[in-house]
Short mmCIF file of C-alpha atoms in Angstrom, two decimals:
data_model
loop_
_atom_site.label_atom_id
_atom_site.label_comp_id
_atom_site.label_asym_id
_atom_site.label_seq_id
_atom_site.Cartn_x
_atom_site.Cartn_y
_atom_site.Cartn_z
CA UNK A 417 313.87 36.03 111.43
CA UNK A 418 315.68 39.08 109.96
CA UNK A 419 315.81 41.83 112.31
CA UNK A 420 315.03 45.79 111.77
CA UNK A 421 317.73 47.66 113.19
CA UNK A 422 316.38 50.98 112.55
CA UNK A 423 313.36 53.03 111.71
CA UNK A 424 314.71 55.38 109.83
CA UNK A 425 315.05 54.87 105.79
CA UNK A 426 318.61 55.01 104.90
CA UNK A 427 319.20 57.33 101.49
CA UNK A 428 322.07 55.78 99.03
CA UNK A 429 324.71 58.46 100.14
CA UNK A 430 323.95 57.25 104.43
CA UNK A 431 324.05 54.22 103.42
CA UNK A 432 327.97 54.45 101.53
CA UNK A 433 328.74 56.71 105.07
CA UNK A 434 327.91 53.43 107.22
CA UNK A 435 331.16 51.57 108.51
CA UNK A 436 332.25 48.14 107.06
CA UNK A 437 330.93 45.28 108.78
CA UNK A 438 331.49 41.45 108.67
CA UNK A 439 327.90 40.81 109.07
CA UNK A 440 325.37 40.26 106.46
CA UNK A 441 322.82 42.67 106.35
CA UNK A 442 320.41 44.16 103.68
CA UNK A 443 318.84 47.19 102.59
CA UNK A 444 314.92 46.89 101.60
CA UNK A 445 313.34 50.56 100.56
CA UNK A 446 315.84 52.08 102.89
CA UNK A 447 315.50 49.67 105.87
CA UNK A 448 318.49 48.24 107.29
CA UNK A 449 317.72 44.86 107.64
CA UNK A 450 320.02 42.31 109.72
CA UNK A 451 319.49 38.62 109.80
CA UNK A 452 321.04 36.41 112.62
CA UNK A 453 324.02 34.06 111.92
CA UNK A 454 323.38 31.59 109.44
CA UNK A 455 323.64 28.08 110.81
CA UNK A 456 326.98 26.02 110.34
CA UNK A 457 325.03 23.64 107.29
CA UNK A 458 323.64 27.32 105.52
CA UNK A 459 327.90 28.55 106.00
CA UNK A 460 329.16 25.20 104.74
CA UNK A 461 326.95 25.17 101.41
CA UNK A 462 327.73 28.03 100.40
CA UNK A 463 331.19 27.64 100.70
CA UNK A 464 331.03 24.44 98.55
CA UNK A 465 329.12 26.19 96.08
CA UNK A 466 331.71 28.98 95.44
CA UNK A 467 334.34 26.57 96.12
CA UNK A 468 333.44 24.27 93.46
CA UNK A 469 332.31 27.12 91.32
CA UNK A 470 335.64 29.64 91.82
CA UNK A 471 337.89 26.31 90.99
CA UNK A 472 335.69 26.37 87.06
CA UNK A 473 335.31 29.79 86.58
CA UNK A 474 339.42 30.46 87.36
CA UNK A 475 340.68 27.80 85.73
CA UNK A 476 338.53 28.82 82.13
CA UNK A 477 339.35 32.65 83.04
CA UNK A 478 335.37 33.35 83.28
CA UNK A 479 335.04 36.02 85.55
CA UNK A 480 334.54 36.55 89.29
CA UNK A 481 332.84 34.61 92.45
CA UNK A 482 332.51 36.15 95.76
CA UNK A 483 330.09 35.26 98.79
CA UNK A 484 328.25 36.82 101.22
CA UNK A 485 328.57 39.34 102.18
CA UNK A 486 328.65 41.42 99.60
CA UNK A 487 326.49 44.28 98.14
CA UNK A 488 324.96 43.94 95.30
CA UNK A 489 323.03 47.21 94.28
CA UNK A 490 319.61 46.97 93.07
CA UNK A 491 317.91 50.25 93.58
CA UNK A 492 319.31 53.78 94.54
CA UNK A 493 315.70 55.22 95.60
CA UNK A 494 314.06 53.81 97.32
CA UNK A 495 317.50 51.99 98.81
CA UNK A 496 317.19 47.98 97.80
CA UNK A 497 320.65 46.09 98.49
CA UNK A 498 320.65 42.44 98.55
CA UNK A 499 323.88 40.09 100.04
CA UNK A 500 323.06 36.34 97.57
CA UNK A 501 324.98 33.72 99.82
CA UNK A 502 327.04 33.14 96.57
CA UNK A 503 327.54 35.41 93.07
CA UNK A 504 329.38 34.92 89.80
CA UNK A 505 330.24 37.99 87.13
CA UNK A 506 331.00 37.42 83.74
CA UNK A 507 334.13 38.94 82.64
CA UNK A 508 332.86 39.39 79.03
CA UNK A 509 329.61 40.40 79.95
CA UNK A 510 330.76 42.53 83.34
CA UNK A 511 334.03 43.43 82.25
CA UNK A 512 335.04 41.86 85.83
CA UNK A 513 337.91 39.37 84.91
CA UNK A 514 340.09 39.42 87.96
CA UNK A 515 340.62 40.15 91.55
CA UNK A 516 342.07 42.81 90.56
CA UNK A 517 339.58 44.38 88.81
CA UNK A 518 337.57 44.68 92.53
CA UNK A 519 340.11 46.26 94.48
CA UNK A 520 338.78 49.76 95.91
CA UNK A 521 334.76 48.85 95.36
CA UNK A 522 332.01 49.15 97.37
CA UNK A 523 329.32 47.37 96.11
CA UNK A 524 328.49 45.27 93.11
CA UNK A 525 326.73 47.79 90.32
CA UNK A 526 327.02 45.11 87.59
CA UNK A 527 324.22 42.10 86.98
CA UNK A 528 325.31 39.20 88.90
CA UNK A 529 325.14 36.49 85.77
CA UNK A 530 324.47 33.75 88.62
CA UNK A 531 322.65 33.99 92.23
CA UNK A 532 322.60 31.48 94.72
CA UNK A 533 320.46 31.68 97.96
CA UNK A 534 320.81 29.13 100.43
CA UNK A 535 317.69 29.03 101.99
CA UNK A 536 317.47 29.25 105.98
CA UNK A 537 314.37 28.29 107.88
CA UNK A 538 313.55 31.88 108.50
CA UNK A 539 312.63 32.38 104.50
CA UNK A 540 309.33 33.03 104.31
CA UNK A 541 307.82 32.28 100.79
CA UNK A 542 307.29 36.02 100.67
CA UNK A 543 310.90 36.86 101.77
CA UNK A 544 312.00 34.67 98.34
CA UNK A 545 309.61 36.07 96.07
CA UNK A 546 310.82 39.42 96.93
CA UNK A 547 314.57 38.52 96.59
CA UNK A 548 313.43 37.37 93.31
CA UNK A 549 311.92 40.22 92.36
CA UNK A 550 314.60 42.52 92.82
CA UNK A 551 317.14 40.14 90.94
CA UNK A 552 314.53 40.02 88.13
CA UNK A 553 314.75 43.53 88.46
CA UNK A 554 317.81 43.53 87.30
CA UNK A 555 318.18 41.15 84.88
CA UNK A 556 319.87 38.39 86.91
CA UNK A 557 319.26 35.37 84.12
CA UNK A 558 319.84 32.29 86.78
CA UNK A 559 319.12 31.90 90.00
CA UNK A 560 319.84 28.55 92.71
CA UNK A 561 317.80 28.03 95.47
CA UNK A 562 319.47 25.51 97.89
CA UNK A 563 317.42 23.97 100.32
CA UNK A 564 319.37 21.54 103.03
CA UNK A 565 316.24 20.08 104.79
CA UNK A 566 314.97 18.89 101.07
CA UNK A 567 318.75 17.91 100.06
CA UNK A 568 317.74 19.85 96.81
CA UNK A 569 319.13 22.56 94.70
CA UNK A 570 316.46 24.45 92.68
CA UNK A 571 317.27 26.28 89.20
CA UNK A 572 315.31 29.12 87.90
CA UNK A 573 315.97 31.24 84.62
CA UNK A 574 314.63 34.45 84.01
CA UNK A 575 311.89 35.32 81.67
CA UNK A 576 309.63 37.82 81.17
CA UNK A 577 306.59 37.16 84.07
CA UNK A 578 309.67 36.74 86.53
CA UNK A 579 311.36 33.31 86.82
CA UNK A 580 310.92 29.97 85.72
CA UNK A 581 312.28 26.47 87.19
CA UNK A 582 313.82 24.79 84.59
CA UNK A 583 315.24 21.84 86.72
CA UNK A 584 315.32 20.35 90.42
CA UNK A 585 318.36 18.47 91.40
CA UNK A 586 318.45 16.32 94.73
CA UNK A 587 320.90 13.37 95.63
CA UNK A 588 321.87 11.38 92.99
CA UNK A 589 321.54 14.06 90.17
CA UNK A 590 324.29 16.21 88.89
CA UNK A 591 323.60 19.91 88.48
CA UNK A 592 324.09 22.02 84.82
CA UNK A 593 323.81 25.71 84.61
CA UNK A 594 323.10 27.55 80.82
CA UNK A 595 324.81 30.50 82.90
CA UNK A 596 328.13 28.31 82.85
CA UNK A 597 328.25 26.19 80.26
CA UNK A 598 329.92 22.65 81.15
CA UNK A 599 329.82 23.33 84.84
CA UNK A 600 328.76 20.17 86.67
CA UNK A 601 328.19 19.85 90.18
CA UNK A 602 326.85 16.72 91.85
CA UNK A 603 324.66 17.43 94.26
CA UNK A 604 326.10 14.37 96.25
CA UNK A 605 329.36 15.70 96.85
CA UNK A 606 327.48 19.21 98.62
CA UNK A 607 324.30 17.73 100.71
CA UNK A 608 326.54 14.20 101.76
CA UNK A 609 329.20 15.36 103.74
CA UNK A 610 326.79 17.05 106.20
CA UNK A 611 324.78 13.40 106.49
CA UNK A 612 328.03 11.83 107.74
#
C-alpha cells in the first residue's frame, strides 16, 4: 500500500527544493506519495529487465536505460511524477545518447520511448490505470506490465482511447518490442531463476 506522507500539495518549484533520496516515491496532483520496499522478486525483475535491455540498447548505440528511481515528469500543475521500475530513451528521438548526456539532471522531461512496471501486490487495478493514464498522457508508445505471481509479461501500445495489449508472453514465449526493434527477451531466462 503506498503511503501519504503529507497533506500538503507540493508545487513543482517545493518539489525541486526536496533533498535527494534513495527511495522511490511519487508525486500524484501534488501528493507525495511513498510506497514500501519492493520485495526481493519485484528488485530482481527489474534488474533483469534493464540488464538485458542496457546490454541491446549499448551495444546498437540506441539511447539510455535507467531504473527506479527516477523522475519522470508528467505534469507541472497539478504536480504528477511517476518512478517506472525500468525506462528506455531514444537517442534519435530524445536526443539522450549517452551517460553523459544525464549528468547534472533532475528529472526526466523527455517521453520515455519504453515503460516497464513490475507489478507488486499492492497495485490496485485503479493504481495501473492511472499510471497509464499519465504515460498516455505523454505519449509513452509501449508499455510492460510484469506480473511474477502470473510468470507473465504484458505489452501494451499506445493508441488513441489509451492503450492496447498487443501480446502476452509467459514461460516458454520469447518477448518482441516495436519500441526496439530485434530485441528478444525470453521470458524463461527472467521468471526461472526465481523458481529455482
Amino acid at each position: 500500500m503506498t503511503t501519504t506522507t503529507n497533506t500538503k500539495r507540493l508545487t513543482f518549484e517545493e518539489w525541486q527544493a526536496l533533498p535527494e533520496t534513495k527511495q522511490k516515491c511519487e508525486v500524484v496532483d501534488g501528493a507525495l506519495l511513498m510506497p514500501p520496499s519492493p520485495t526481493d522478486e519485484h528488485q530482481w525483475l527489474g534488474f533483469e529487465f534493464a540488464t538485458q535491455l542496457s546490454a541491446f540498447v549499448r551495444e546498437r548505440q540506441l539511447g539510455i536505460v535507467l531504473m527506479a528511481p527516477r523522475d519522470v515528469l508528467v505534469r507541472r500543475d497539478p504536480l504528477r511524477v511517476r518512478q517506472p521500475d525500468v525506462l528506455f530513451l531514444s537517442g534519435q528521438r530524445t536526443g539522450v545518447r549517452n551517460p553523459s548526456d544525464l549528468v547534472g539532471r533532475r528529472r526526466i522531461e523527455e517521453t520515455p520511448d519504453l515503460v516497464i512496471e513490475v507489478l507488486s501486490p499492492s497495485n490496485t487495478p485503479r493504481d495501473i490505470e492511472e499510471r497509464l493514464a499519465d504515460y498516455r498522457s505523454i505519449g509513452v508508445p509501449e508499455v510492460w506490465l510484469a506480473s511474477f505471481p502470473a510468470r507473465a509479461i504484458r505489452v501494451l501500445r499506445i493508441t488513441m482511447d489509451g492503450y492496447a495489449e498487443i501480446a502476452s508472453y509467459g514461460m516458454g514465449d520469447v518477448l518482441q518490442s516495436e519500441a526496439l526493434p530485434g530485441f528478444e527477451l525470453v521470458v524463461d531466462d527472467v521468471y526461472g531463476p526465481l523458481l529455482g
